[in-house]
PDB file of C-alpha atoms and ligand atoms in Angstrom:
ATOM      1  CA  MET Z   1      75.025 211.300 174.174  1.00 47.00           C
ATOM      2  CA  ARG Z   2      72.496 209.432 171.943  1.00 49.00           C
ATOM      3  CA  ASP Z   3      70.318 206.940 173.728  1.00 53.00           C
ATOM      4  CA  ASP Z   4      71.463 203.483 172.654  1.00 57.00           C
ATOM      5  CA  ARG Z   5      67.851 202.324 172.522  1.00 61.00           C
ATOM      6  CA  SER Z   6      66.949 205.017 169.885  1.00 69.00           C
ATOM      7  CA  PRO Z   7      67.135 203.967 166.317  1.00 78.00           C
ATOM      8  CA  ALA Z   8      70.313 204.817 164.356  1.00 84.00           C
ATOM      9  CA  PRO Z   9      69.907 207.918 162.144  1.00 82.00           C
ATOM     10  CA  ARG Z  10      69.112 207.352 158.555  1.00 85.00           C
ATOM     11  CA  THR Z  11      68.810 209.876 155.674  1.00 83.00           C
ATOM     12  CA  PHE Z  12      65.391 210.479 154.095  1.00 77.00           C
ATOM     13  CA  GLY Z  13      66.595 207.847 151.553  1.00 77.00           C
ATOM     14  CA  SER Z  14      66.979 205.418 154.391  1.00 84.00           C
ATOM     15  CA  LEU Z  15      70.753 205.119 154.162  1.00 88.00           C
ATOM     16  CA  PRO Z  16      73.177 205.473 157.097  1.00 90.00           C
ATOM     17  CA  PRO Z  17      74.649 208.908 156.939  1.00 87.00           C
ATOM     18  CA  ALA Z  18      78.151 207.589 155.996  1.00 91.00           C
ATOM     19  CA  ALA Z  19      76.641 205.481 153.164  1.00 91.00           C
ATOM     20  CA  ALA Z  20      74.886 208.567 151.787  1.00 89.00           C
ATOM     21  CA  LEU Z  21      78.220 210.462 151.826  1.00 89.00           C
ATOM     22  CA  GLN Z  22      79.901 207.518 150.180  1.00 91.00           C
ATOM     23  CA  LEU Z  23      77.518 207.826 147.225  1.00 91.00           C
ATOM     24  CA  LEU Z  24      79.256 211.109 146.415  1.00 91.00           C
ATOM     25  CA  GLY Z  25      82.650 209.524 145.947  1.00 90.00           C
ATOM     26  CA  SER Z  26      82.492 209.836 142.175  1.00 93.00           C
ATOM     27  CA  GLU Z  27      83.431 212.810 140.013  1.00 95.00           C
ATOM     28  CA  VAL Z  28      80.477 212.184 137.730  1.00 96.00           C
ATOM     29  CA  ARG Z  29      77.982 212.164 140.605  1.00 96.00           C
ATOM     30  CA  ALA Z  30      79.507 215.310 142.073  1.00 96.00           C
ATOM     31  CA  GLU Z  31      79.258 217.016 138.616  1.00 96.00           C
ATOM     32  CA  ILE Z  32      75.628 215.818 138.435  1.00 97.00           C
ATOM     33  CA  LEU Z  33      74.687 217.471 141.829  1.00 96.00           C
ATOM     34  CA  TRP Z  34      76.487 220.643 140.887  1.00 96.00           C
ATOM     35  CA  ALA Z  35      74.752 220.882 137.412  1.00 96.00           C
ATOM     36  CA  LEU Z  36      71.423 220.422 139.161  1.00 95.00           C
ATOM     37  CA  SER Z  37      72.415 223.037 141.719  1.00 94.00           C
ATOM     38  CA  GLU Z  38      73.387 225.421 138.982  1.00 93.00           C
ATOM     39  CA  ALA Z  39      69.975 224.795 137.330  1.00 91.00           C
ATOM     40  CA  ARG Z  40      68.270 225.918 140.497  1.00 85.00           C
ATOM     41  CA  GLY Z  41      69.640 229.477 139.953  1.00 77.00           C
ATOM     42  CA  GLU Z  42      68.423 229.686 136.399  1.00 77.00           C
ATOM     43  CA  ASP Z  43      65.083 230.988 135.072  1.00 73.00           C
ATOM     44  CA  GLY Z  44      62.365 228.365 134.780  1.00 67.00           C
ATOM     45  CA  PRO Z  45      61.798 225.093 136.735  1.00 69.00           C
ATOM     46  CA  PRO Z  46      64.970 223.581 138.296  1.00 80.00           C
ATOM     47  CA  ALA Z  47      64.651 220.313 136.439  1.00 90.00           C
ATOM     48  CA  LEU Z  48      66.787 219.026 133.584  1.00 92.00           C
ATOM     49  CA  SER Z  49      66.007 216.264 131.184  1.00 92.00           C
ATOM     50  CA  PHE Z  50      68.300 213.138 131.100  1.00 93.00           C
ATOM     51  CA  SER Z  51      69.796 214.418 127.803  1.00 93.00           C
ATOM     52  CA  GLU Z  52      70.296 217.981 129.041  1.00 94.00           C
ATOM     53  CA  LEU Z  53      71.806 216.806 132.270  1.00 96.00           C
ATOM     54  CA  ARG Z  54      74.159 214.503 130.472  1.00 96.00           C
ATOM     55  CA  ALA Z  55      75.239 217.215 128.080  1.00 95.00           C
ATOM     56  CA  ARG Z  56      76.024 219.568 130.997  1.00 96.00           C
ATOM     57  CA  VAL Z  57      78.087 216.918 132.856  1.00 96.00           C
ATOM     58  CA  ASP Z  58      79.824 215.008 130.160  1.00 93.00           C
ATOM     59  CA  ALA Z  59      78.435 214.906 126.697  1.00 90.00           C
ATOM     60  CA  ASP Z  60      80.867 212.266 125.690  1.00 93.00           C
ATOM     61  CA  MET Z  61      79.885 209.795 128.351  1.00 92.00           C
ATOM     62  CA  ASP Z  62      78.256 206.479 127.359  1.00 92.00           C
ATOM     63  CA  SER Z  63      74.537 206.866 128.154  1.00 93.00           C
ATOM     64  CA  SER Z  64      74.103 203.752 130.185  1.00 94.00           C
ATOM     65  CA  GLN Z  65      77.237 204.648 132.199  1.00 95.00           C
ATOM     66  CA  PHE Z  66      75.904 208.103 132.941  1.00 96.00           C
ATOM     67  CA  ASN Z  67      72.500 206.678 133.941  1.00 96.00           C
ATOM     68  CA  TYR Z  68      74.042 204.225 136.411  1.00 96.00           C
ATOM     69  CA  HIS Z  69      75.672 207.165 138.256  1.00 96.00           C
ATOM     70  CA  LEU Z  70      72.508 209.163 138.087  1.00 96.00           C
ATOM     71  CA  GLN Z  71      70.275 206.427 139.420  1.00 95.00           C
ATOM     72  CA  GLU Z  72      72.676 205.978 142.333  1.00 94.00           C
ATOM     73  CA  LEU Z  73      71.682 209.492 143.393  1.00 95.00           C
ATOM     74  CA  VAL Z  74      67.995 209.257 142.568  1.00 94.00           C
ATOM     75  CA  GLY Z  75      66.046 208.646 145.900  1.00 91.00           C
ATOM     76  CA  GLN Z  76      68.924 210.096 147.925  1.00 92.00           C
ATOM     77  CA  PHE Z  77      70.035 213.450 146.609  1.00 94.00           C
ATOM     78  CA  VAL Z  78      68.186 213.615 143.318  1.00 94.00           C
ATOM     79  CA  GLU Z  79      64.570 212.994 142.320  1.00 91.00           C
ATOM     80  CA  ARG Z  80      62.943 212.267 139.075  1.00 90.00           C
ATOM     81  CA  ARG Z  81      59.961 214.402 138.141  1.00 84.00           C
ATOM     82  CA  GLY Z  82      57.831 212.576 135.660  1.00 73.00           C
ATOM     83  CA  GLU Z  83      55.364 213.717 133.114  1.00 57.00           C
ATOM     84  CA  SER Z  84      52.793 211.046 133.569  1.00 47.00           C
ATOM     85  CA  GLY Z  85      51.588 211.455 137.151  1.00 40.00           C
ATOM     86  CA  ALA Z  86      52.320 210.536 140.680  1.00 39.00           C
ATOM     87  CA  ALA Z  87      53.443 206.961 140.038  1.00 35.00           C
ATOM     88  CA  GLU Z  88      56.354 208.110 138.036  1.00 45.00           C
ATOM     89  CA  SER Z  89      57.068 211.387 139.887  1.00 45.00           C
ATOM     90  CA  GLN Z  90      59.123 211.442 142.996  1.00 49.00           C
ATOM     91  CA  LEU Z  91      58.419 215.029 143.587  1.00 48.00           C
ATOM     92  CA  VAL Z  92      58.287 215.923 147.264  1.00 49.00           C
ATOM     93  CA  GLU Z  93      54.660 216.506 147.988  1.00 48.00           C
ATOM     94  CA  GLY Z  94      53.460 219.950 148.963  1.00 47.00           C
ATOM     95  CA  MET Z  95      56.049 221.946 147.035  1.00 48.00           C
ATOM     96  CA  ALA Z  96      54.256 224.731 145.334  1.00 45.00           C
ATOM     97  CA  GLY Z  97      55.030 225.960 141.780  1.00 51.00           C
ATOM     98  CA  ASP Z  98      55.984 224.720 138.398  1.00 54.00           C
ATOM     99  CA  HIS Z  99      58.693 222.121 138.943  1.00 57.00           C
ATOM    100  CA  GLY Z 100      59.125 221.003 135.370  1.00 67.00           C
ATOM    101  CA  GLU Z 101      60.003 217.521 134.281  1.00 80.00           C
ATOM    102  CA  GLY Z 102      63.252 215.589 134.513  1.00 91.00           C
ATOM    103  CA  TYR Z 103      65.869 215.433 137.218  1.00 94.00           C
ATOM    104  CA  ALA Z 104      66.222 217.854 140.111  1.00 93.00           C
ATOM    105  CA  LEU Z 105      67.786 218.088 143.506  1.00 93.00           C
ATOM    106  CA  ARG Z 106      65.822 216.582 146.452  1.00 92.00           C
ATOM    107  CA  PRO Z 107      65.969 218.686 149.602  1.00 90.00           C
ATOM    108  CA  GLU Z 108      69.071 216.745 150.845  1.00 91.00           C
ATOM    109  CA  GLY Z 109      70.825 217.545 147.574  1.00 93.00           C
ATOM    110  CA  THR Z 110      69.898 221.201 147.856  1.00 93.00           C
ATOM    111  CA  THR Z 111      71.091 221.349 151.448  1.00 92.00           C
ATOM    112  CA  LEU Z 112      74.359 219.608 150.559  1.00 93.00           C
ATOM    113  CA  THR Z 113      75.173 221.816 147.571  1.00 94.00           C
ATOM    114  CA  ARG Z 114      73.968 225.031 149.409  1.00 93.00           C
ATOM    115  CA  THR Z 115      76.388 224.163 152.240  1.00 93.00           C
ATOM    116  CA  VAL Z 116      79.284 223.863 149.741  1.00 93.00           C
ATOM    117  CA  ARG Z 117      78.163 227.143 148.070  1.00 93.00           C
ATOM    118  CA  ALA Z 118      78.003 228.916 151.333  1.00 92.00           C
ATOM    119  CA  MET Z 119      81.589 228.019 152.152  1.00 92.00           C
ATOM    120  CA  SER Z 120      82.794 228.858 148.629  1.00 91.00           C
ATOM    121  CA  VAL Z 121      84.121 232.323 147.759  1.00 87.00           C
ATOM    122  CA  ALA Z 122      85.967 234.015 144.936  1.00 84.00           C
ATOM    123  CA  GLY Z 123      89.054 235.670 145.957  1.00 82.00           C
ATOM    124  CA  ASP Z 124      90.470 236.288 149.332  1.00 82.00           C
ATOM    125  CA  ALA Z 125      88.179 235.482 152.318  1.00 88.00           C
ATOM    126  CA  GLU Z 126      90.244 237.192 154.923  1.00 92.00           C
ATOM    127  CA  ILE Z 127      89.962 240.602 156.605  1.00 94.00           C
ATOM    128  CA  GLU Z 128      92.812 242.089 158.537  1.00 94.00           C
ATOM    129  CA  PRO Z 129      91.765 243.459 161.922  1.00 96.00           C
ATOM    130  CA  PHE Z 130      89.941 246.760 161.676  1.00 96.00           C
ATOM    131  CA  ASP Z 131      88.393 249.118 164.149  1.00 97.00           C
ATOM    132  CA  VAL Z 132      84.781 248.426 165.199  1.00 96.00           C
ATOM    133  CA  GLY Z 133      84.163 251.861 166.537  1.00 96.00           C
ATOM    134  CA  LEU Z 134      83.378 250.505 170.030  1.00 97.00           C
ATOM    135  CA  GLU Z 135      85.107 251.364 173.316  1.00 98.00           C
ATOM    136  CA  CYS Z 136      85.671 247.953 175.107  1.00 97.00           C
ATOM    137  CA  HIS Z 137      83.159 247.543 177.880  1.00 97.00           C
ATOM    138  CA  VAL Z 138      85.917 245.822 180.029  1.00 95.00           C
ATOM    139  CA  CYS Z 139      88.911 248.207 179.461  1.00 96.00           C
ATOM    140  CA  GLY Z 140      87.882 250.988 177.297  1.00 97.00           C
ATOM    141  CA  GLY Z 141      90.273 249.985 174.439  1.00 97.00           C
ATOM    142  CA  ALA Z 142      89.385 250.122 170.769  1.00 98.00           C
ATOM    143  CA  VAL Z 143      87.645 246.779 169.812  1.00 98.00           C
ATOM    144  CA  GLU Z 144      88.684 245.275 166.575  1.00 98.00           C
ATOM    145  CA  ALA Z 145      87.047 242.780 164.157  1.00 97.00           C
ATOM    146  CA  ALA Z 146      88.879 240.362 161.880  1.00 96.00           C
ATOM    147  CA  TYR Z 147      87.828 237.427 159.550  1.00 95.00           C
ATOM    148  CA  ALA Z 148      90.168 234.351 158.959  1.00 94.00           C
ATOM    149  CA  ASN Z 149      89.583 230.648 158.594  1.00 93.00           C
ATOM    150  CA  ALA Z 150      85.822 231.131 158.410  1.00 93.00           C
ATOM    151  CA  ILE Z 151      85.793 232.625 161.868  1.00 95.00           C
ATOM    152  CA  PHE Z 152      84.626 236.199 162.350  1.00 96.00           C
ATOM    153  CA  SER Z 153      86.039 237.640 165.610  1.00 96.00           C
ATOM    154  CA  VAL Z 154      85.324 240.766 167.484  1.00 96.00           C
ATOM    155  CA  GLN Z 155      87.893 241.260 170.181  1.00 96.00           C
ATOM    156  CA  CYS Z 156      89.590 243.912 172.222  1.00 96.00           C
ATOM    157  CA  PRO Z 157      93.287 243.828 171.503  1.00 96.00           C
ATOM    158  CA  ASP Z 158      94.167 245.370 174.870  1.00 95.00           C
ATOM    159  CA  CYS Z 159      92.440 243.036 177.359  1.00 93.00           C
ATOM    160  CA  GLU Z 160      91.644 240.245 174.793  1.00 92.00           C
ATOM    161  CA  TYR Z 161      87.911 240.208 175.835  1.00 93.00           C
ATOM    162  CA  LEU Z 162      86.083 238.280 173.032  1.00 93.00           C
ATOM    163  CA  TYR Z 163      82.929 239.773 171.917  1.00 94.00           C
ATOM    164  CA  ASP Z 164      82.288 237.303 169.015  1.00 93.00           C
ATOM    165  CA  TYR Z 165      84.106 234.337 167.653  1.00 92.00           C
ATOM    166  CA  ASN Z 166      81.812 232.501 165.346  1.00 90.00           C
ATOM    167  CA  LEU Z 167      82.042 230.225 162.336  1.00 91.00           C
ATOM    168  CA  THR Z 168      80.642 232.585 159.680  1.00 92.00           C
ATOM    169  CA  PRO Z 169      80.319 231.761 155.889  1.00 92.00           C
ATOM    170  CA  PRO Z 170      82.600 233.881 153.747  1.00 92.00           C
ATOM    171  CA  GLY Z 171      79.710 235.621 152.166  1.00 89.00           C
ATOM    172  CA  VAL Z 172      80.044 237.946 155.211  1.00 88.00           C
ATOM    173  CA  VAL Z 173      83.310 239.525 153.751  1.00 87.00           C
ATOM    174  CA  ASP Z 174      81.656 241.190 150.753  1.00 86.00           C
ATOM    175  CA  GLY Z 175      81.737 244.928 151.081  1.00 87.00           C
ATOM    176  CA  ASP Z 176      83.617 247.591 153.172  1.00 88.00           C
ATOM    177  CA  GLY Z 177      83.989 247.564 157.001  1.00 89.00           C
ATOM    178  CA  ASP Z 178      80.670 249.020 158.011  1.00 92.00           C
ATOM    179  CA  VAL Z 179      78.749 246.797 155.598  1.00 94.00           C
ATOM    180  CA  VAL Z 180      80.569 243.751 156.792  1.00 94.00           C
ATOM    181  CA  LEU Z 181      80.025 244.687 160.492  1.00 95.00           C
ATOM    182  CA  SER Z 182      76.264 245.221 159.900  1.00 95.00           C
ATOM    183  CA  ARG Z 183      75.826 241.991 158.205  1.00 94.00           C
ATOM    184  CA  VAL Z 184      77.801 239.899 160.750  1.00 95.00           C
ATOM    185  CA  ALA Z 185      76.004 241.489 163.550  1.00 95.00           C
ATOM    186  CA  ARG Z 186      72.688 240.592 161.984  1.00 95.00           C
ATOM    187  CA  TYR Z 187      73.819 237.037 161.074  1.00 94.00           C
ATOM    188  CA  ASN Z 188      75.143 236.331 164.575  1.00 93.00           C
ATOM    189  CA  ARG Z 189      72.053 237.648 166.124  1.00 94.00           C
ATOM    190  CA  HIS Z 190      69.904 235.137 164.284  1.00 95.00           C
ATOM    191  CA  VAL Z 191      72.178 232.319 165.197  1.00 95.00           C
ATOM    192  CA  ARG Z 192      72.295 233.381 168.925  1.00 94.00           C
ATOM    193  CA  ALA Z 193      68.488 233.861 168.975  1.00 95.00           C
ATOM    194  CA  ALA Z 194      67.890 230.428 167.694  1.00 97.00           C
ATOM    195  CA  PHE Z 195      70.331 228.897 170.394  1.00 96.00           C
ATOM    196  CA  ALA Z 196      68.695 231.243 172.966  1.00 95.00           C
ATOM    197  CA  ASP Z 197      65.247 230.080 171.944  1.00 95.00           C
ATOM    198  CA  GLY Z 198      66.350 226.402 172.296  1.00 96.00           C
ATOM    199  CA  VAL Z 199      66.435 225.325 168.604  1.00 97.00           C
ATOM    200  CA  CYS Z 200      69.529 224.330 166.704  1.00 97.00           C
ATOM    201  CA  PRO Z 201      69.760 227.043 163.883  1.00 95.00           C
ATOM    202  CA  TYR Z 202      71.301 224.401 161.540  1.00 93.00           C
ATOM    203  CA  CYS Z 203      69.220 221.254 162.009  1.00 93.00           C
ATOM    204  CA  ALA Z 204      66.227 222.288 164.009  1.00 95.00           C
ATOM    205  CA  HIS Z 205      66.745 219.813 166.910  1.00 96.00           C
ATOM    206  CA  ASP Z 206      66.414 220.707 170.543  1.00 97.00           C
ATOM    207  CA  VAL Z 207      69.566 221.870 172.340  1.00 97.00           C
ATOM    208  CA  THR Z 208      70.840 221.086 175.644  1.00 97.00           C
ATOM    209  CA  THR Z 209      71.614 223.705 178.313  1.00 96.00           C
ATOM    210  CA  THR Z 210      74.501 223.677 180.719  1.00 96.00           C
ATOM    211  CA  PHE Z 211      75.489 226.464 183.145  1.00 96.00           C
ATOM    212  CA  ALA Z 212      79.064 226.802 184.242  1.00 95.00           C
ATOM    213  CA  ASP Z 213      80.877 229.108 186.671  1.00 94.00           C
ATOM    214  CA  ALA Z 214      83.237 231.003 184.365  1.00 93.00           C
ATOM    215  CA  ALA Z 215      86.225 230.308 186.728  1.00 91.00           C
ATOM    216  CA  GLU Z 216      85.691 226.586 186.367  1.00 92.00           C
ATOM    217  CA  THR Z 217      85.938 226.710 182.504  1.00 90.00           C
ATOM    218  CA  ALA Z 218      88.807 226.867 180.155  1.00 88.00           C
ATOM    219  CA  TYR Z 219      87.280 229.609 178.000  1.00 83.00           C
ATOM    220  CA  PRO Z 220      89.425 232.577 177.065  1.00 78.00           C
ATOM    221  CA  GLY Z 221      88.403 235.709 178.936  1.00 80.00           C
ATOM    222  CA  ARG Z 222      86.832 233.670 181.706  1.00 87.00           C
ATOM    223  CA  GLU Z 223      88.381 236.050 184.283  1.00 91.00           C
ATOM    224  CA  HIS Z 224      85.951 238.682 182.926  1.00 93.00           C
ATOM    225  CA  ARG Z 225      82.940 236.524 182.980  1.00 94.00           C
ATOM    226  CA  GLU Z 226      80.618 235.199 185.795  1.00 95.00           C
ATOM    227  CA  VAL Z 227      78.817 232.382 184.057  1.00 96.00           C
ATOM    228  CA  PHE Z 228      78.658 230.652 180.640  1.00 95.00           C
ATOM    229  CA  VAL Z 229      75.516 229.103 179.305  1.00 96.00           C
ATOM    230  CA  HIS Z 230      76.485 226.397 176.969  1.00 95.00           C
ATOM    231  CA  ARG Z 231      73.938 225.185 174.504  1.00 96.00           C
ATOM    232  CA  ALA Z 232      74.622 222.201 172.336  1.00 97.00           C
ATOM    233  CA  CYS Z 233      72.797 220.214 169.641  1.00 97.00           C
ATOM    234  CA  GLU Z 234      73.391 216.488 170.078  1.00 95.00           C
ATOM    235  CA  HIS Z 235      72.198 215.678 166.622  1.00 93.00           C
ATOM    236  CA  CYS Z 236      74.544 217.789 164.421  1.00 93.00           C
ATOM    237  CA  GLY Z 237      77.238 218.840 166.959  1.00 95.00           C
ATOM    238  CA  ASN Z 238      76.476 222.532 166.661  1.00 95.00           C
ATOM    239  CA  ARG Z 239      77.043 224.504 169.802  1.00 94.00           C
ATOM    240  CA  ASP Z 240      77.365 227.985 171.231  1.00 93.00           C
ATOM    241  CA  ASN Z 241      78.053 229.852 174.386  1.00 93.00           C
ATOM    242  CA  LEU Z 242      75.659 232.532 175.449  1.00 95.00           C
ATOM    243  CA  THR Z 243      75.715 235.286 178.039  1.00 96.00           C
ATOM    244  CA  VAL Z 244      72.507 235.353 180.106  1.00 97.00           C
ATOM    245  CA  GLY Z 245      71.863 238.814 178.544  1.00 97.00           C
ATOM    246  CA  GLU Z 246      71.990 237.278 175.039  1.00 97.00           C
ATOM    247  CA  ALA Z 247      69.757 234.549 176.255  1.00 96.00           C
ATOM    248  CA  VAL Z 248      66.949 236.983 177.248  1.00 97.00           C
ATOM    249  CA  LEU Z 249      67.563 239.403 174.350  1.00 96.00           C
ATOM    250  CA  THR Z 250      64.157 238.752 172.674  1.00 95.00           C
ATOM    251  CA  ASP Z 251      62.141 238.798 176.038  1.00 97.00           C
ATOM    252  CA  PRO Z 252      59.197 241.155 175.135  1.00 97.00           C
ATOM    253  CA  ASP Z 253      59.494 242.999 178.383  1.00 97.00           C
ATOM    254  CA  LEU Z 254      63.225 243.659 177.821  1.00 98.00           C
ATOM    255  CA  VAL Z 255      62.631 244.659 174.174  1.00 98.00           C
ATOM    256  CA  SER Z 256      60.025 247.242 175.082  1.00 98.00           C
ATOM    257  CA  PHE Z 257      61.764 248.496 178.281  1.00 98.00           C
ATOM    258  CA  CYS Z 258      64.816 249.337 176.037  1.00 98.00           C
ATOM    259  CA  ARG Z 259      62.778 250.614 173.148  1.00 98.00           C
ATOM    260  CA  GLU Z 260      60.908 253.068 175.437  1.00 98.00           C
ATOM    261  CA  ARG Z 261      64.320 254.364 176.409  1.00 97.00           C
ATOM    262  CA  GLY Z 262      65.661 254.757 172.950  1.00 97.00           C
ATOM    263  CA  VAL Z 263      67.527 251.420 172.462  1.00 98.00           C
ATOM    264  CA  ASP Z 264      66.335 248.980 169.781  1.00 97.00           C
ATOM    265  CA  VAL Z 265      67.822 245.714 170.930  1.00 96.00           C
ATOM    266  CA  THR Z 266      66.454 244.031 167.823  1.00 95.00           C
ATOM    267  CA  SER Z 267      68.920 246.003 165.571  1.00 95.00           C
ATOM    268  CA  THR Z 268      71.748 247.155 167.860  1.00 96.00           C
ATOM    269  CA  PRO Z 269      74.821 244.883 167.448  1.00 96.00           C
ATOM    270  CA  ILE Z 270      75.091 242.672 170.448  1.00 97.00           C
ATOM    271  CA  TRP Z 271      78.570 243.781 171.198  1.00 97.00           C
ATOM    272  CA  GLU Z 272      77.277 247.275 171.734  1.00 97.00           C
ATOM    273  CA  LEU Z 273      74.912 246.103 174.449  1.00 97.00           C
ATOM    274  CA  ALA Z 274      76.902 245.801 177.633  1.00 96.00           C
ATOM    275  CA  PHE Z 275      74.337 243.752 179.445  1.00 97.00           C
ATOM    276  CA  ALA Z 276      74.469 241.179 176.658  1.00 97.00           C
ATOM    277  CA  ALA Z 277      78.058 241.523 175.636  1.00 96.00           C
ATOM    278  CA  THR Z 278      79.478 241.127 179.080  1.00 96.00           C
ATOM    279  CA  ASP Z 279      78.394 239.825 182.521  1.00 96.00           C
ATOM    280  CA  HIS Z 280      78.775 243.181 184.174  1.00 96.00           C
ATOM    281  CA  ALA Z 281      75.052 243.215 184.875  1.00 97.00           C
ATOM    282  CA  THR Z 282      74.768 239.418 185.590  1.00 97.00           C
ATOM    283  CA  THR Z 283      74.443 237.867 189.069  1.00 97.00           C
ATOM    284  CA  VAL Z 284      74.371 234.247 189.918  1.00 97.00           C
ATOM    285  CA  LEU Z 285      71.718 233.855 192.453  1.00 98.00           C
ATOM    286  CA  SER Z 286      72.015 230.114 192.979  1.00 97.00           C
ATOM    287  CA  ARG Z 287      73.657 227.122 191.428  1.00 96.00           C
ATOM    288  CA  ASP Z 288      71.523 224.261 192.557  1.00 95.00           C
ATOM    289  CA  PRO Z 289      69.206 224.751 190.845  1.00 96.00           C
ATOM    290  CA  TRP Z 290      70.835 227.483 188.659  1.00 97.00           C
ATOM    291  CA  ARG Z 291      69.062 230.885 188.845  1.00 98.00           C
ATOM    292  CA  VAL Z 292      70.846 233.931 187.345  1.00 98.00           C
ATOM    293  CA  ALA Z 293      69.791 237.545 187.053  1.00 98.00           C
ATOM    294  CA  VAL Z 294      70.681 240.162 184.576  1.00 98.00           C
ATOM    295  CA  GLU Z 295      69.777 243.832 185.076  1.00 98.00           C
ATOM    296  CA  VAL Z 296      69.171 246.220 182.212  1.00 98.00           C
ATOM    297  CA  ALA Z 297      69.662 249.824 183.405  1.00 97.00           C
ATOM    298  CA  LEU Z 298      68.673 252.739 181.259  1.00 97.00           C
ATOM    299  CA  GLU Z 299      67.937 256.441 181.975  1.00 96.00           C
ATOM    300  CA  GLY Z 300      67.736 255.888 185.729  1.00 96.00           C
ATOM    301  CA  ASP Z 301      65.322 252.923 185.414  1.00 98.00           C
ATOM    302  CA  ALA Z 302      66.150 249.201 185.681  1.00 98.00           C
ATOM    303  CA  LEU Z 303      64.539 245.909 184.642  1.00 98.00           C
ATOM    304  CA  GLU Z 304      65.861 242.697 186.174  1.00 98.00           C
ATOM    305  CA  LEU Z 305      65.126 239.404 184.651  1.00 98.00           C
ATOM    306  CA  VAL Z 306      65.874 236.127 186.431  1.00 98.00           C
ATOM    307  CA  VAL Z 307      66.186 232.875 184.435  1.00 98.00           C
ATOM    308  CA  ASP Z 308      66.095 229.302 185.696  1.00 97.00           C
ATOM    309  CA  GLU Z 309      68.252 226.451 184.595  1.00 94.00           C
ATOM    310  CA  SER Z 310      66.106 225.880 181.362  1.00 94.00           C
ATOM    311  CA  LEU Z 311      66.855 229.676 180.559  1.00 95.00           C
ATOM    312  CA  SER Z 312      63.147 230.425 181.041  1.00 96.00           C
ATOM    313  CA  VAL Z 313      62.509 234.009 182.436  1.00 97.00           C
ATOM    314  CA  VAL Z 314      60.871 233.340 185.828  1.00 97.00           C
ATOM    315  CA  GLU Z 315      60.945 236.798 187.333  1.00 97.00           C
ATOM    316  CA  ARG Z 316      60.679 240.391 186.027  1.00 97.00           C
ATOM    317  CA  THR Z 317      61.256 243.283 188.388  1.00 97.00           C
ATOM    318  CA  TYR Z 318      61.146 246.945 187.524  1.00 97.00           C
ATOM    319  CA  SER Z 319      62.764 249.546 189.723  1.00 95.00           C
TER     320      SER Z 319
HETATM  321 ZN1  LIG C   1      89.358 245.542 176.415  1.00 58.59          ZN
HETATM  322 ZN1  LIG C   2      71.809 220.648 165.163  1.00 58.59          ZN
END
């Protein structure tokens, strides 16, 4: 929970978040943001002159009326890049390159329109369940993947063990099964790695860490799990559950131990790595404070990592 003594959040334009969203409640302003977003994808500087912008949004609109809507966005989602120096320019300092003159998106406008773009898709953004080519680590069944309602799931239809169940933008569905699997495996790896590293992958805030005995949670498949590591961002609400194996996946000792034995954990889909996809190699050593071990066994050798309740690796044992 947010500390009551901390200041309420404001956008960079100093508005309460809801007031910033309220600014968008106008078709003209939405069209302005979209036109400026489209300009970012074109050749040349992503700035449009007043007349060019008005022509793209609504050439018939009265100039002063258009300017009223545009100025409502300036300083919040849009900036004016002047030709006569810093006093007129609102260009974000430190951005390299030729930015042109006129109106362009501020970082907030870029982020907003990029989010809408990320969740937009032409055609059908669903994939019927298809074979992943993986024997379920729990029951040996044929694991399947599917995409619907912006969730990419990887699950065993026989024992219902969930390997992945993540909000994934529909860009992931482009291509055939193997291409999609490869892309979603890499996308999820980066999201997981950020959470594992303690940084919200969406807003860059710290995340909290909570361990929970699997049996005491309501998560599906808990009967096959030992412990859930819940990481949450209190700023934007982003959250994820990690296995301890996922939490230590970028540990340099683990990476090189596996690499020397023919497994590249930096590119293998996590669902193929039993120590990260399941809790079969995970042991709860203590609960107060939490200490949990995960053992990676390959070619007759083993590396055991122990994490404390901050998910820091505090012991490494080779055997
Ligand atoms: Zn299964
Ligand atoms: Zn966040």
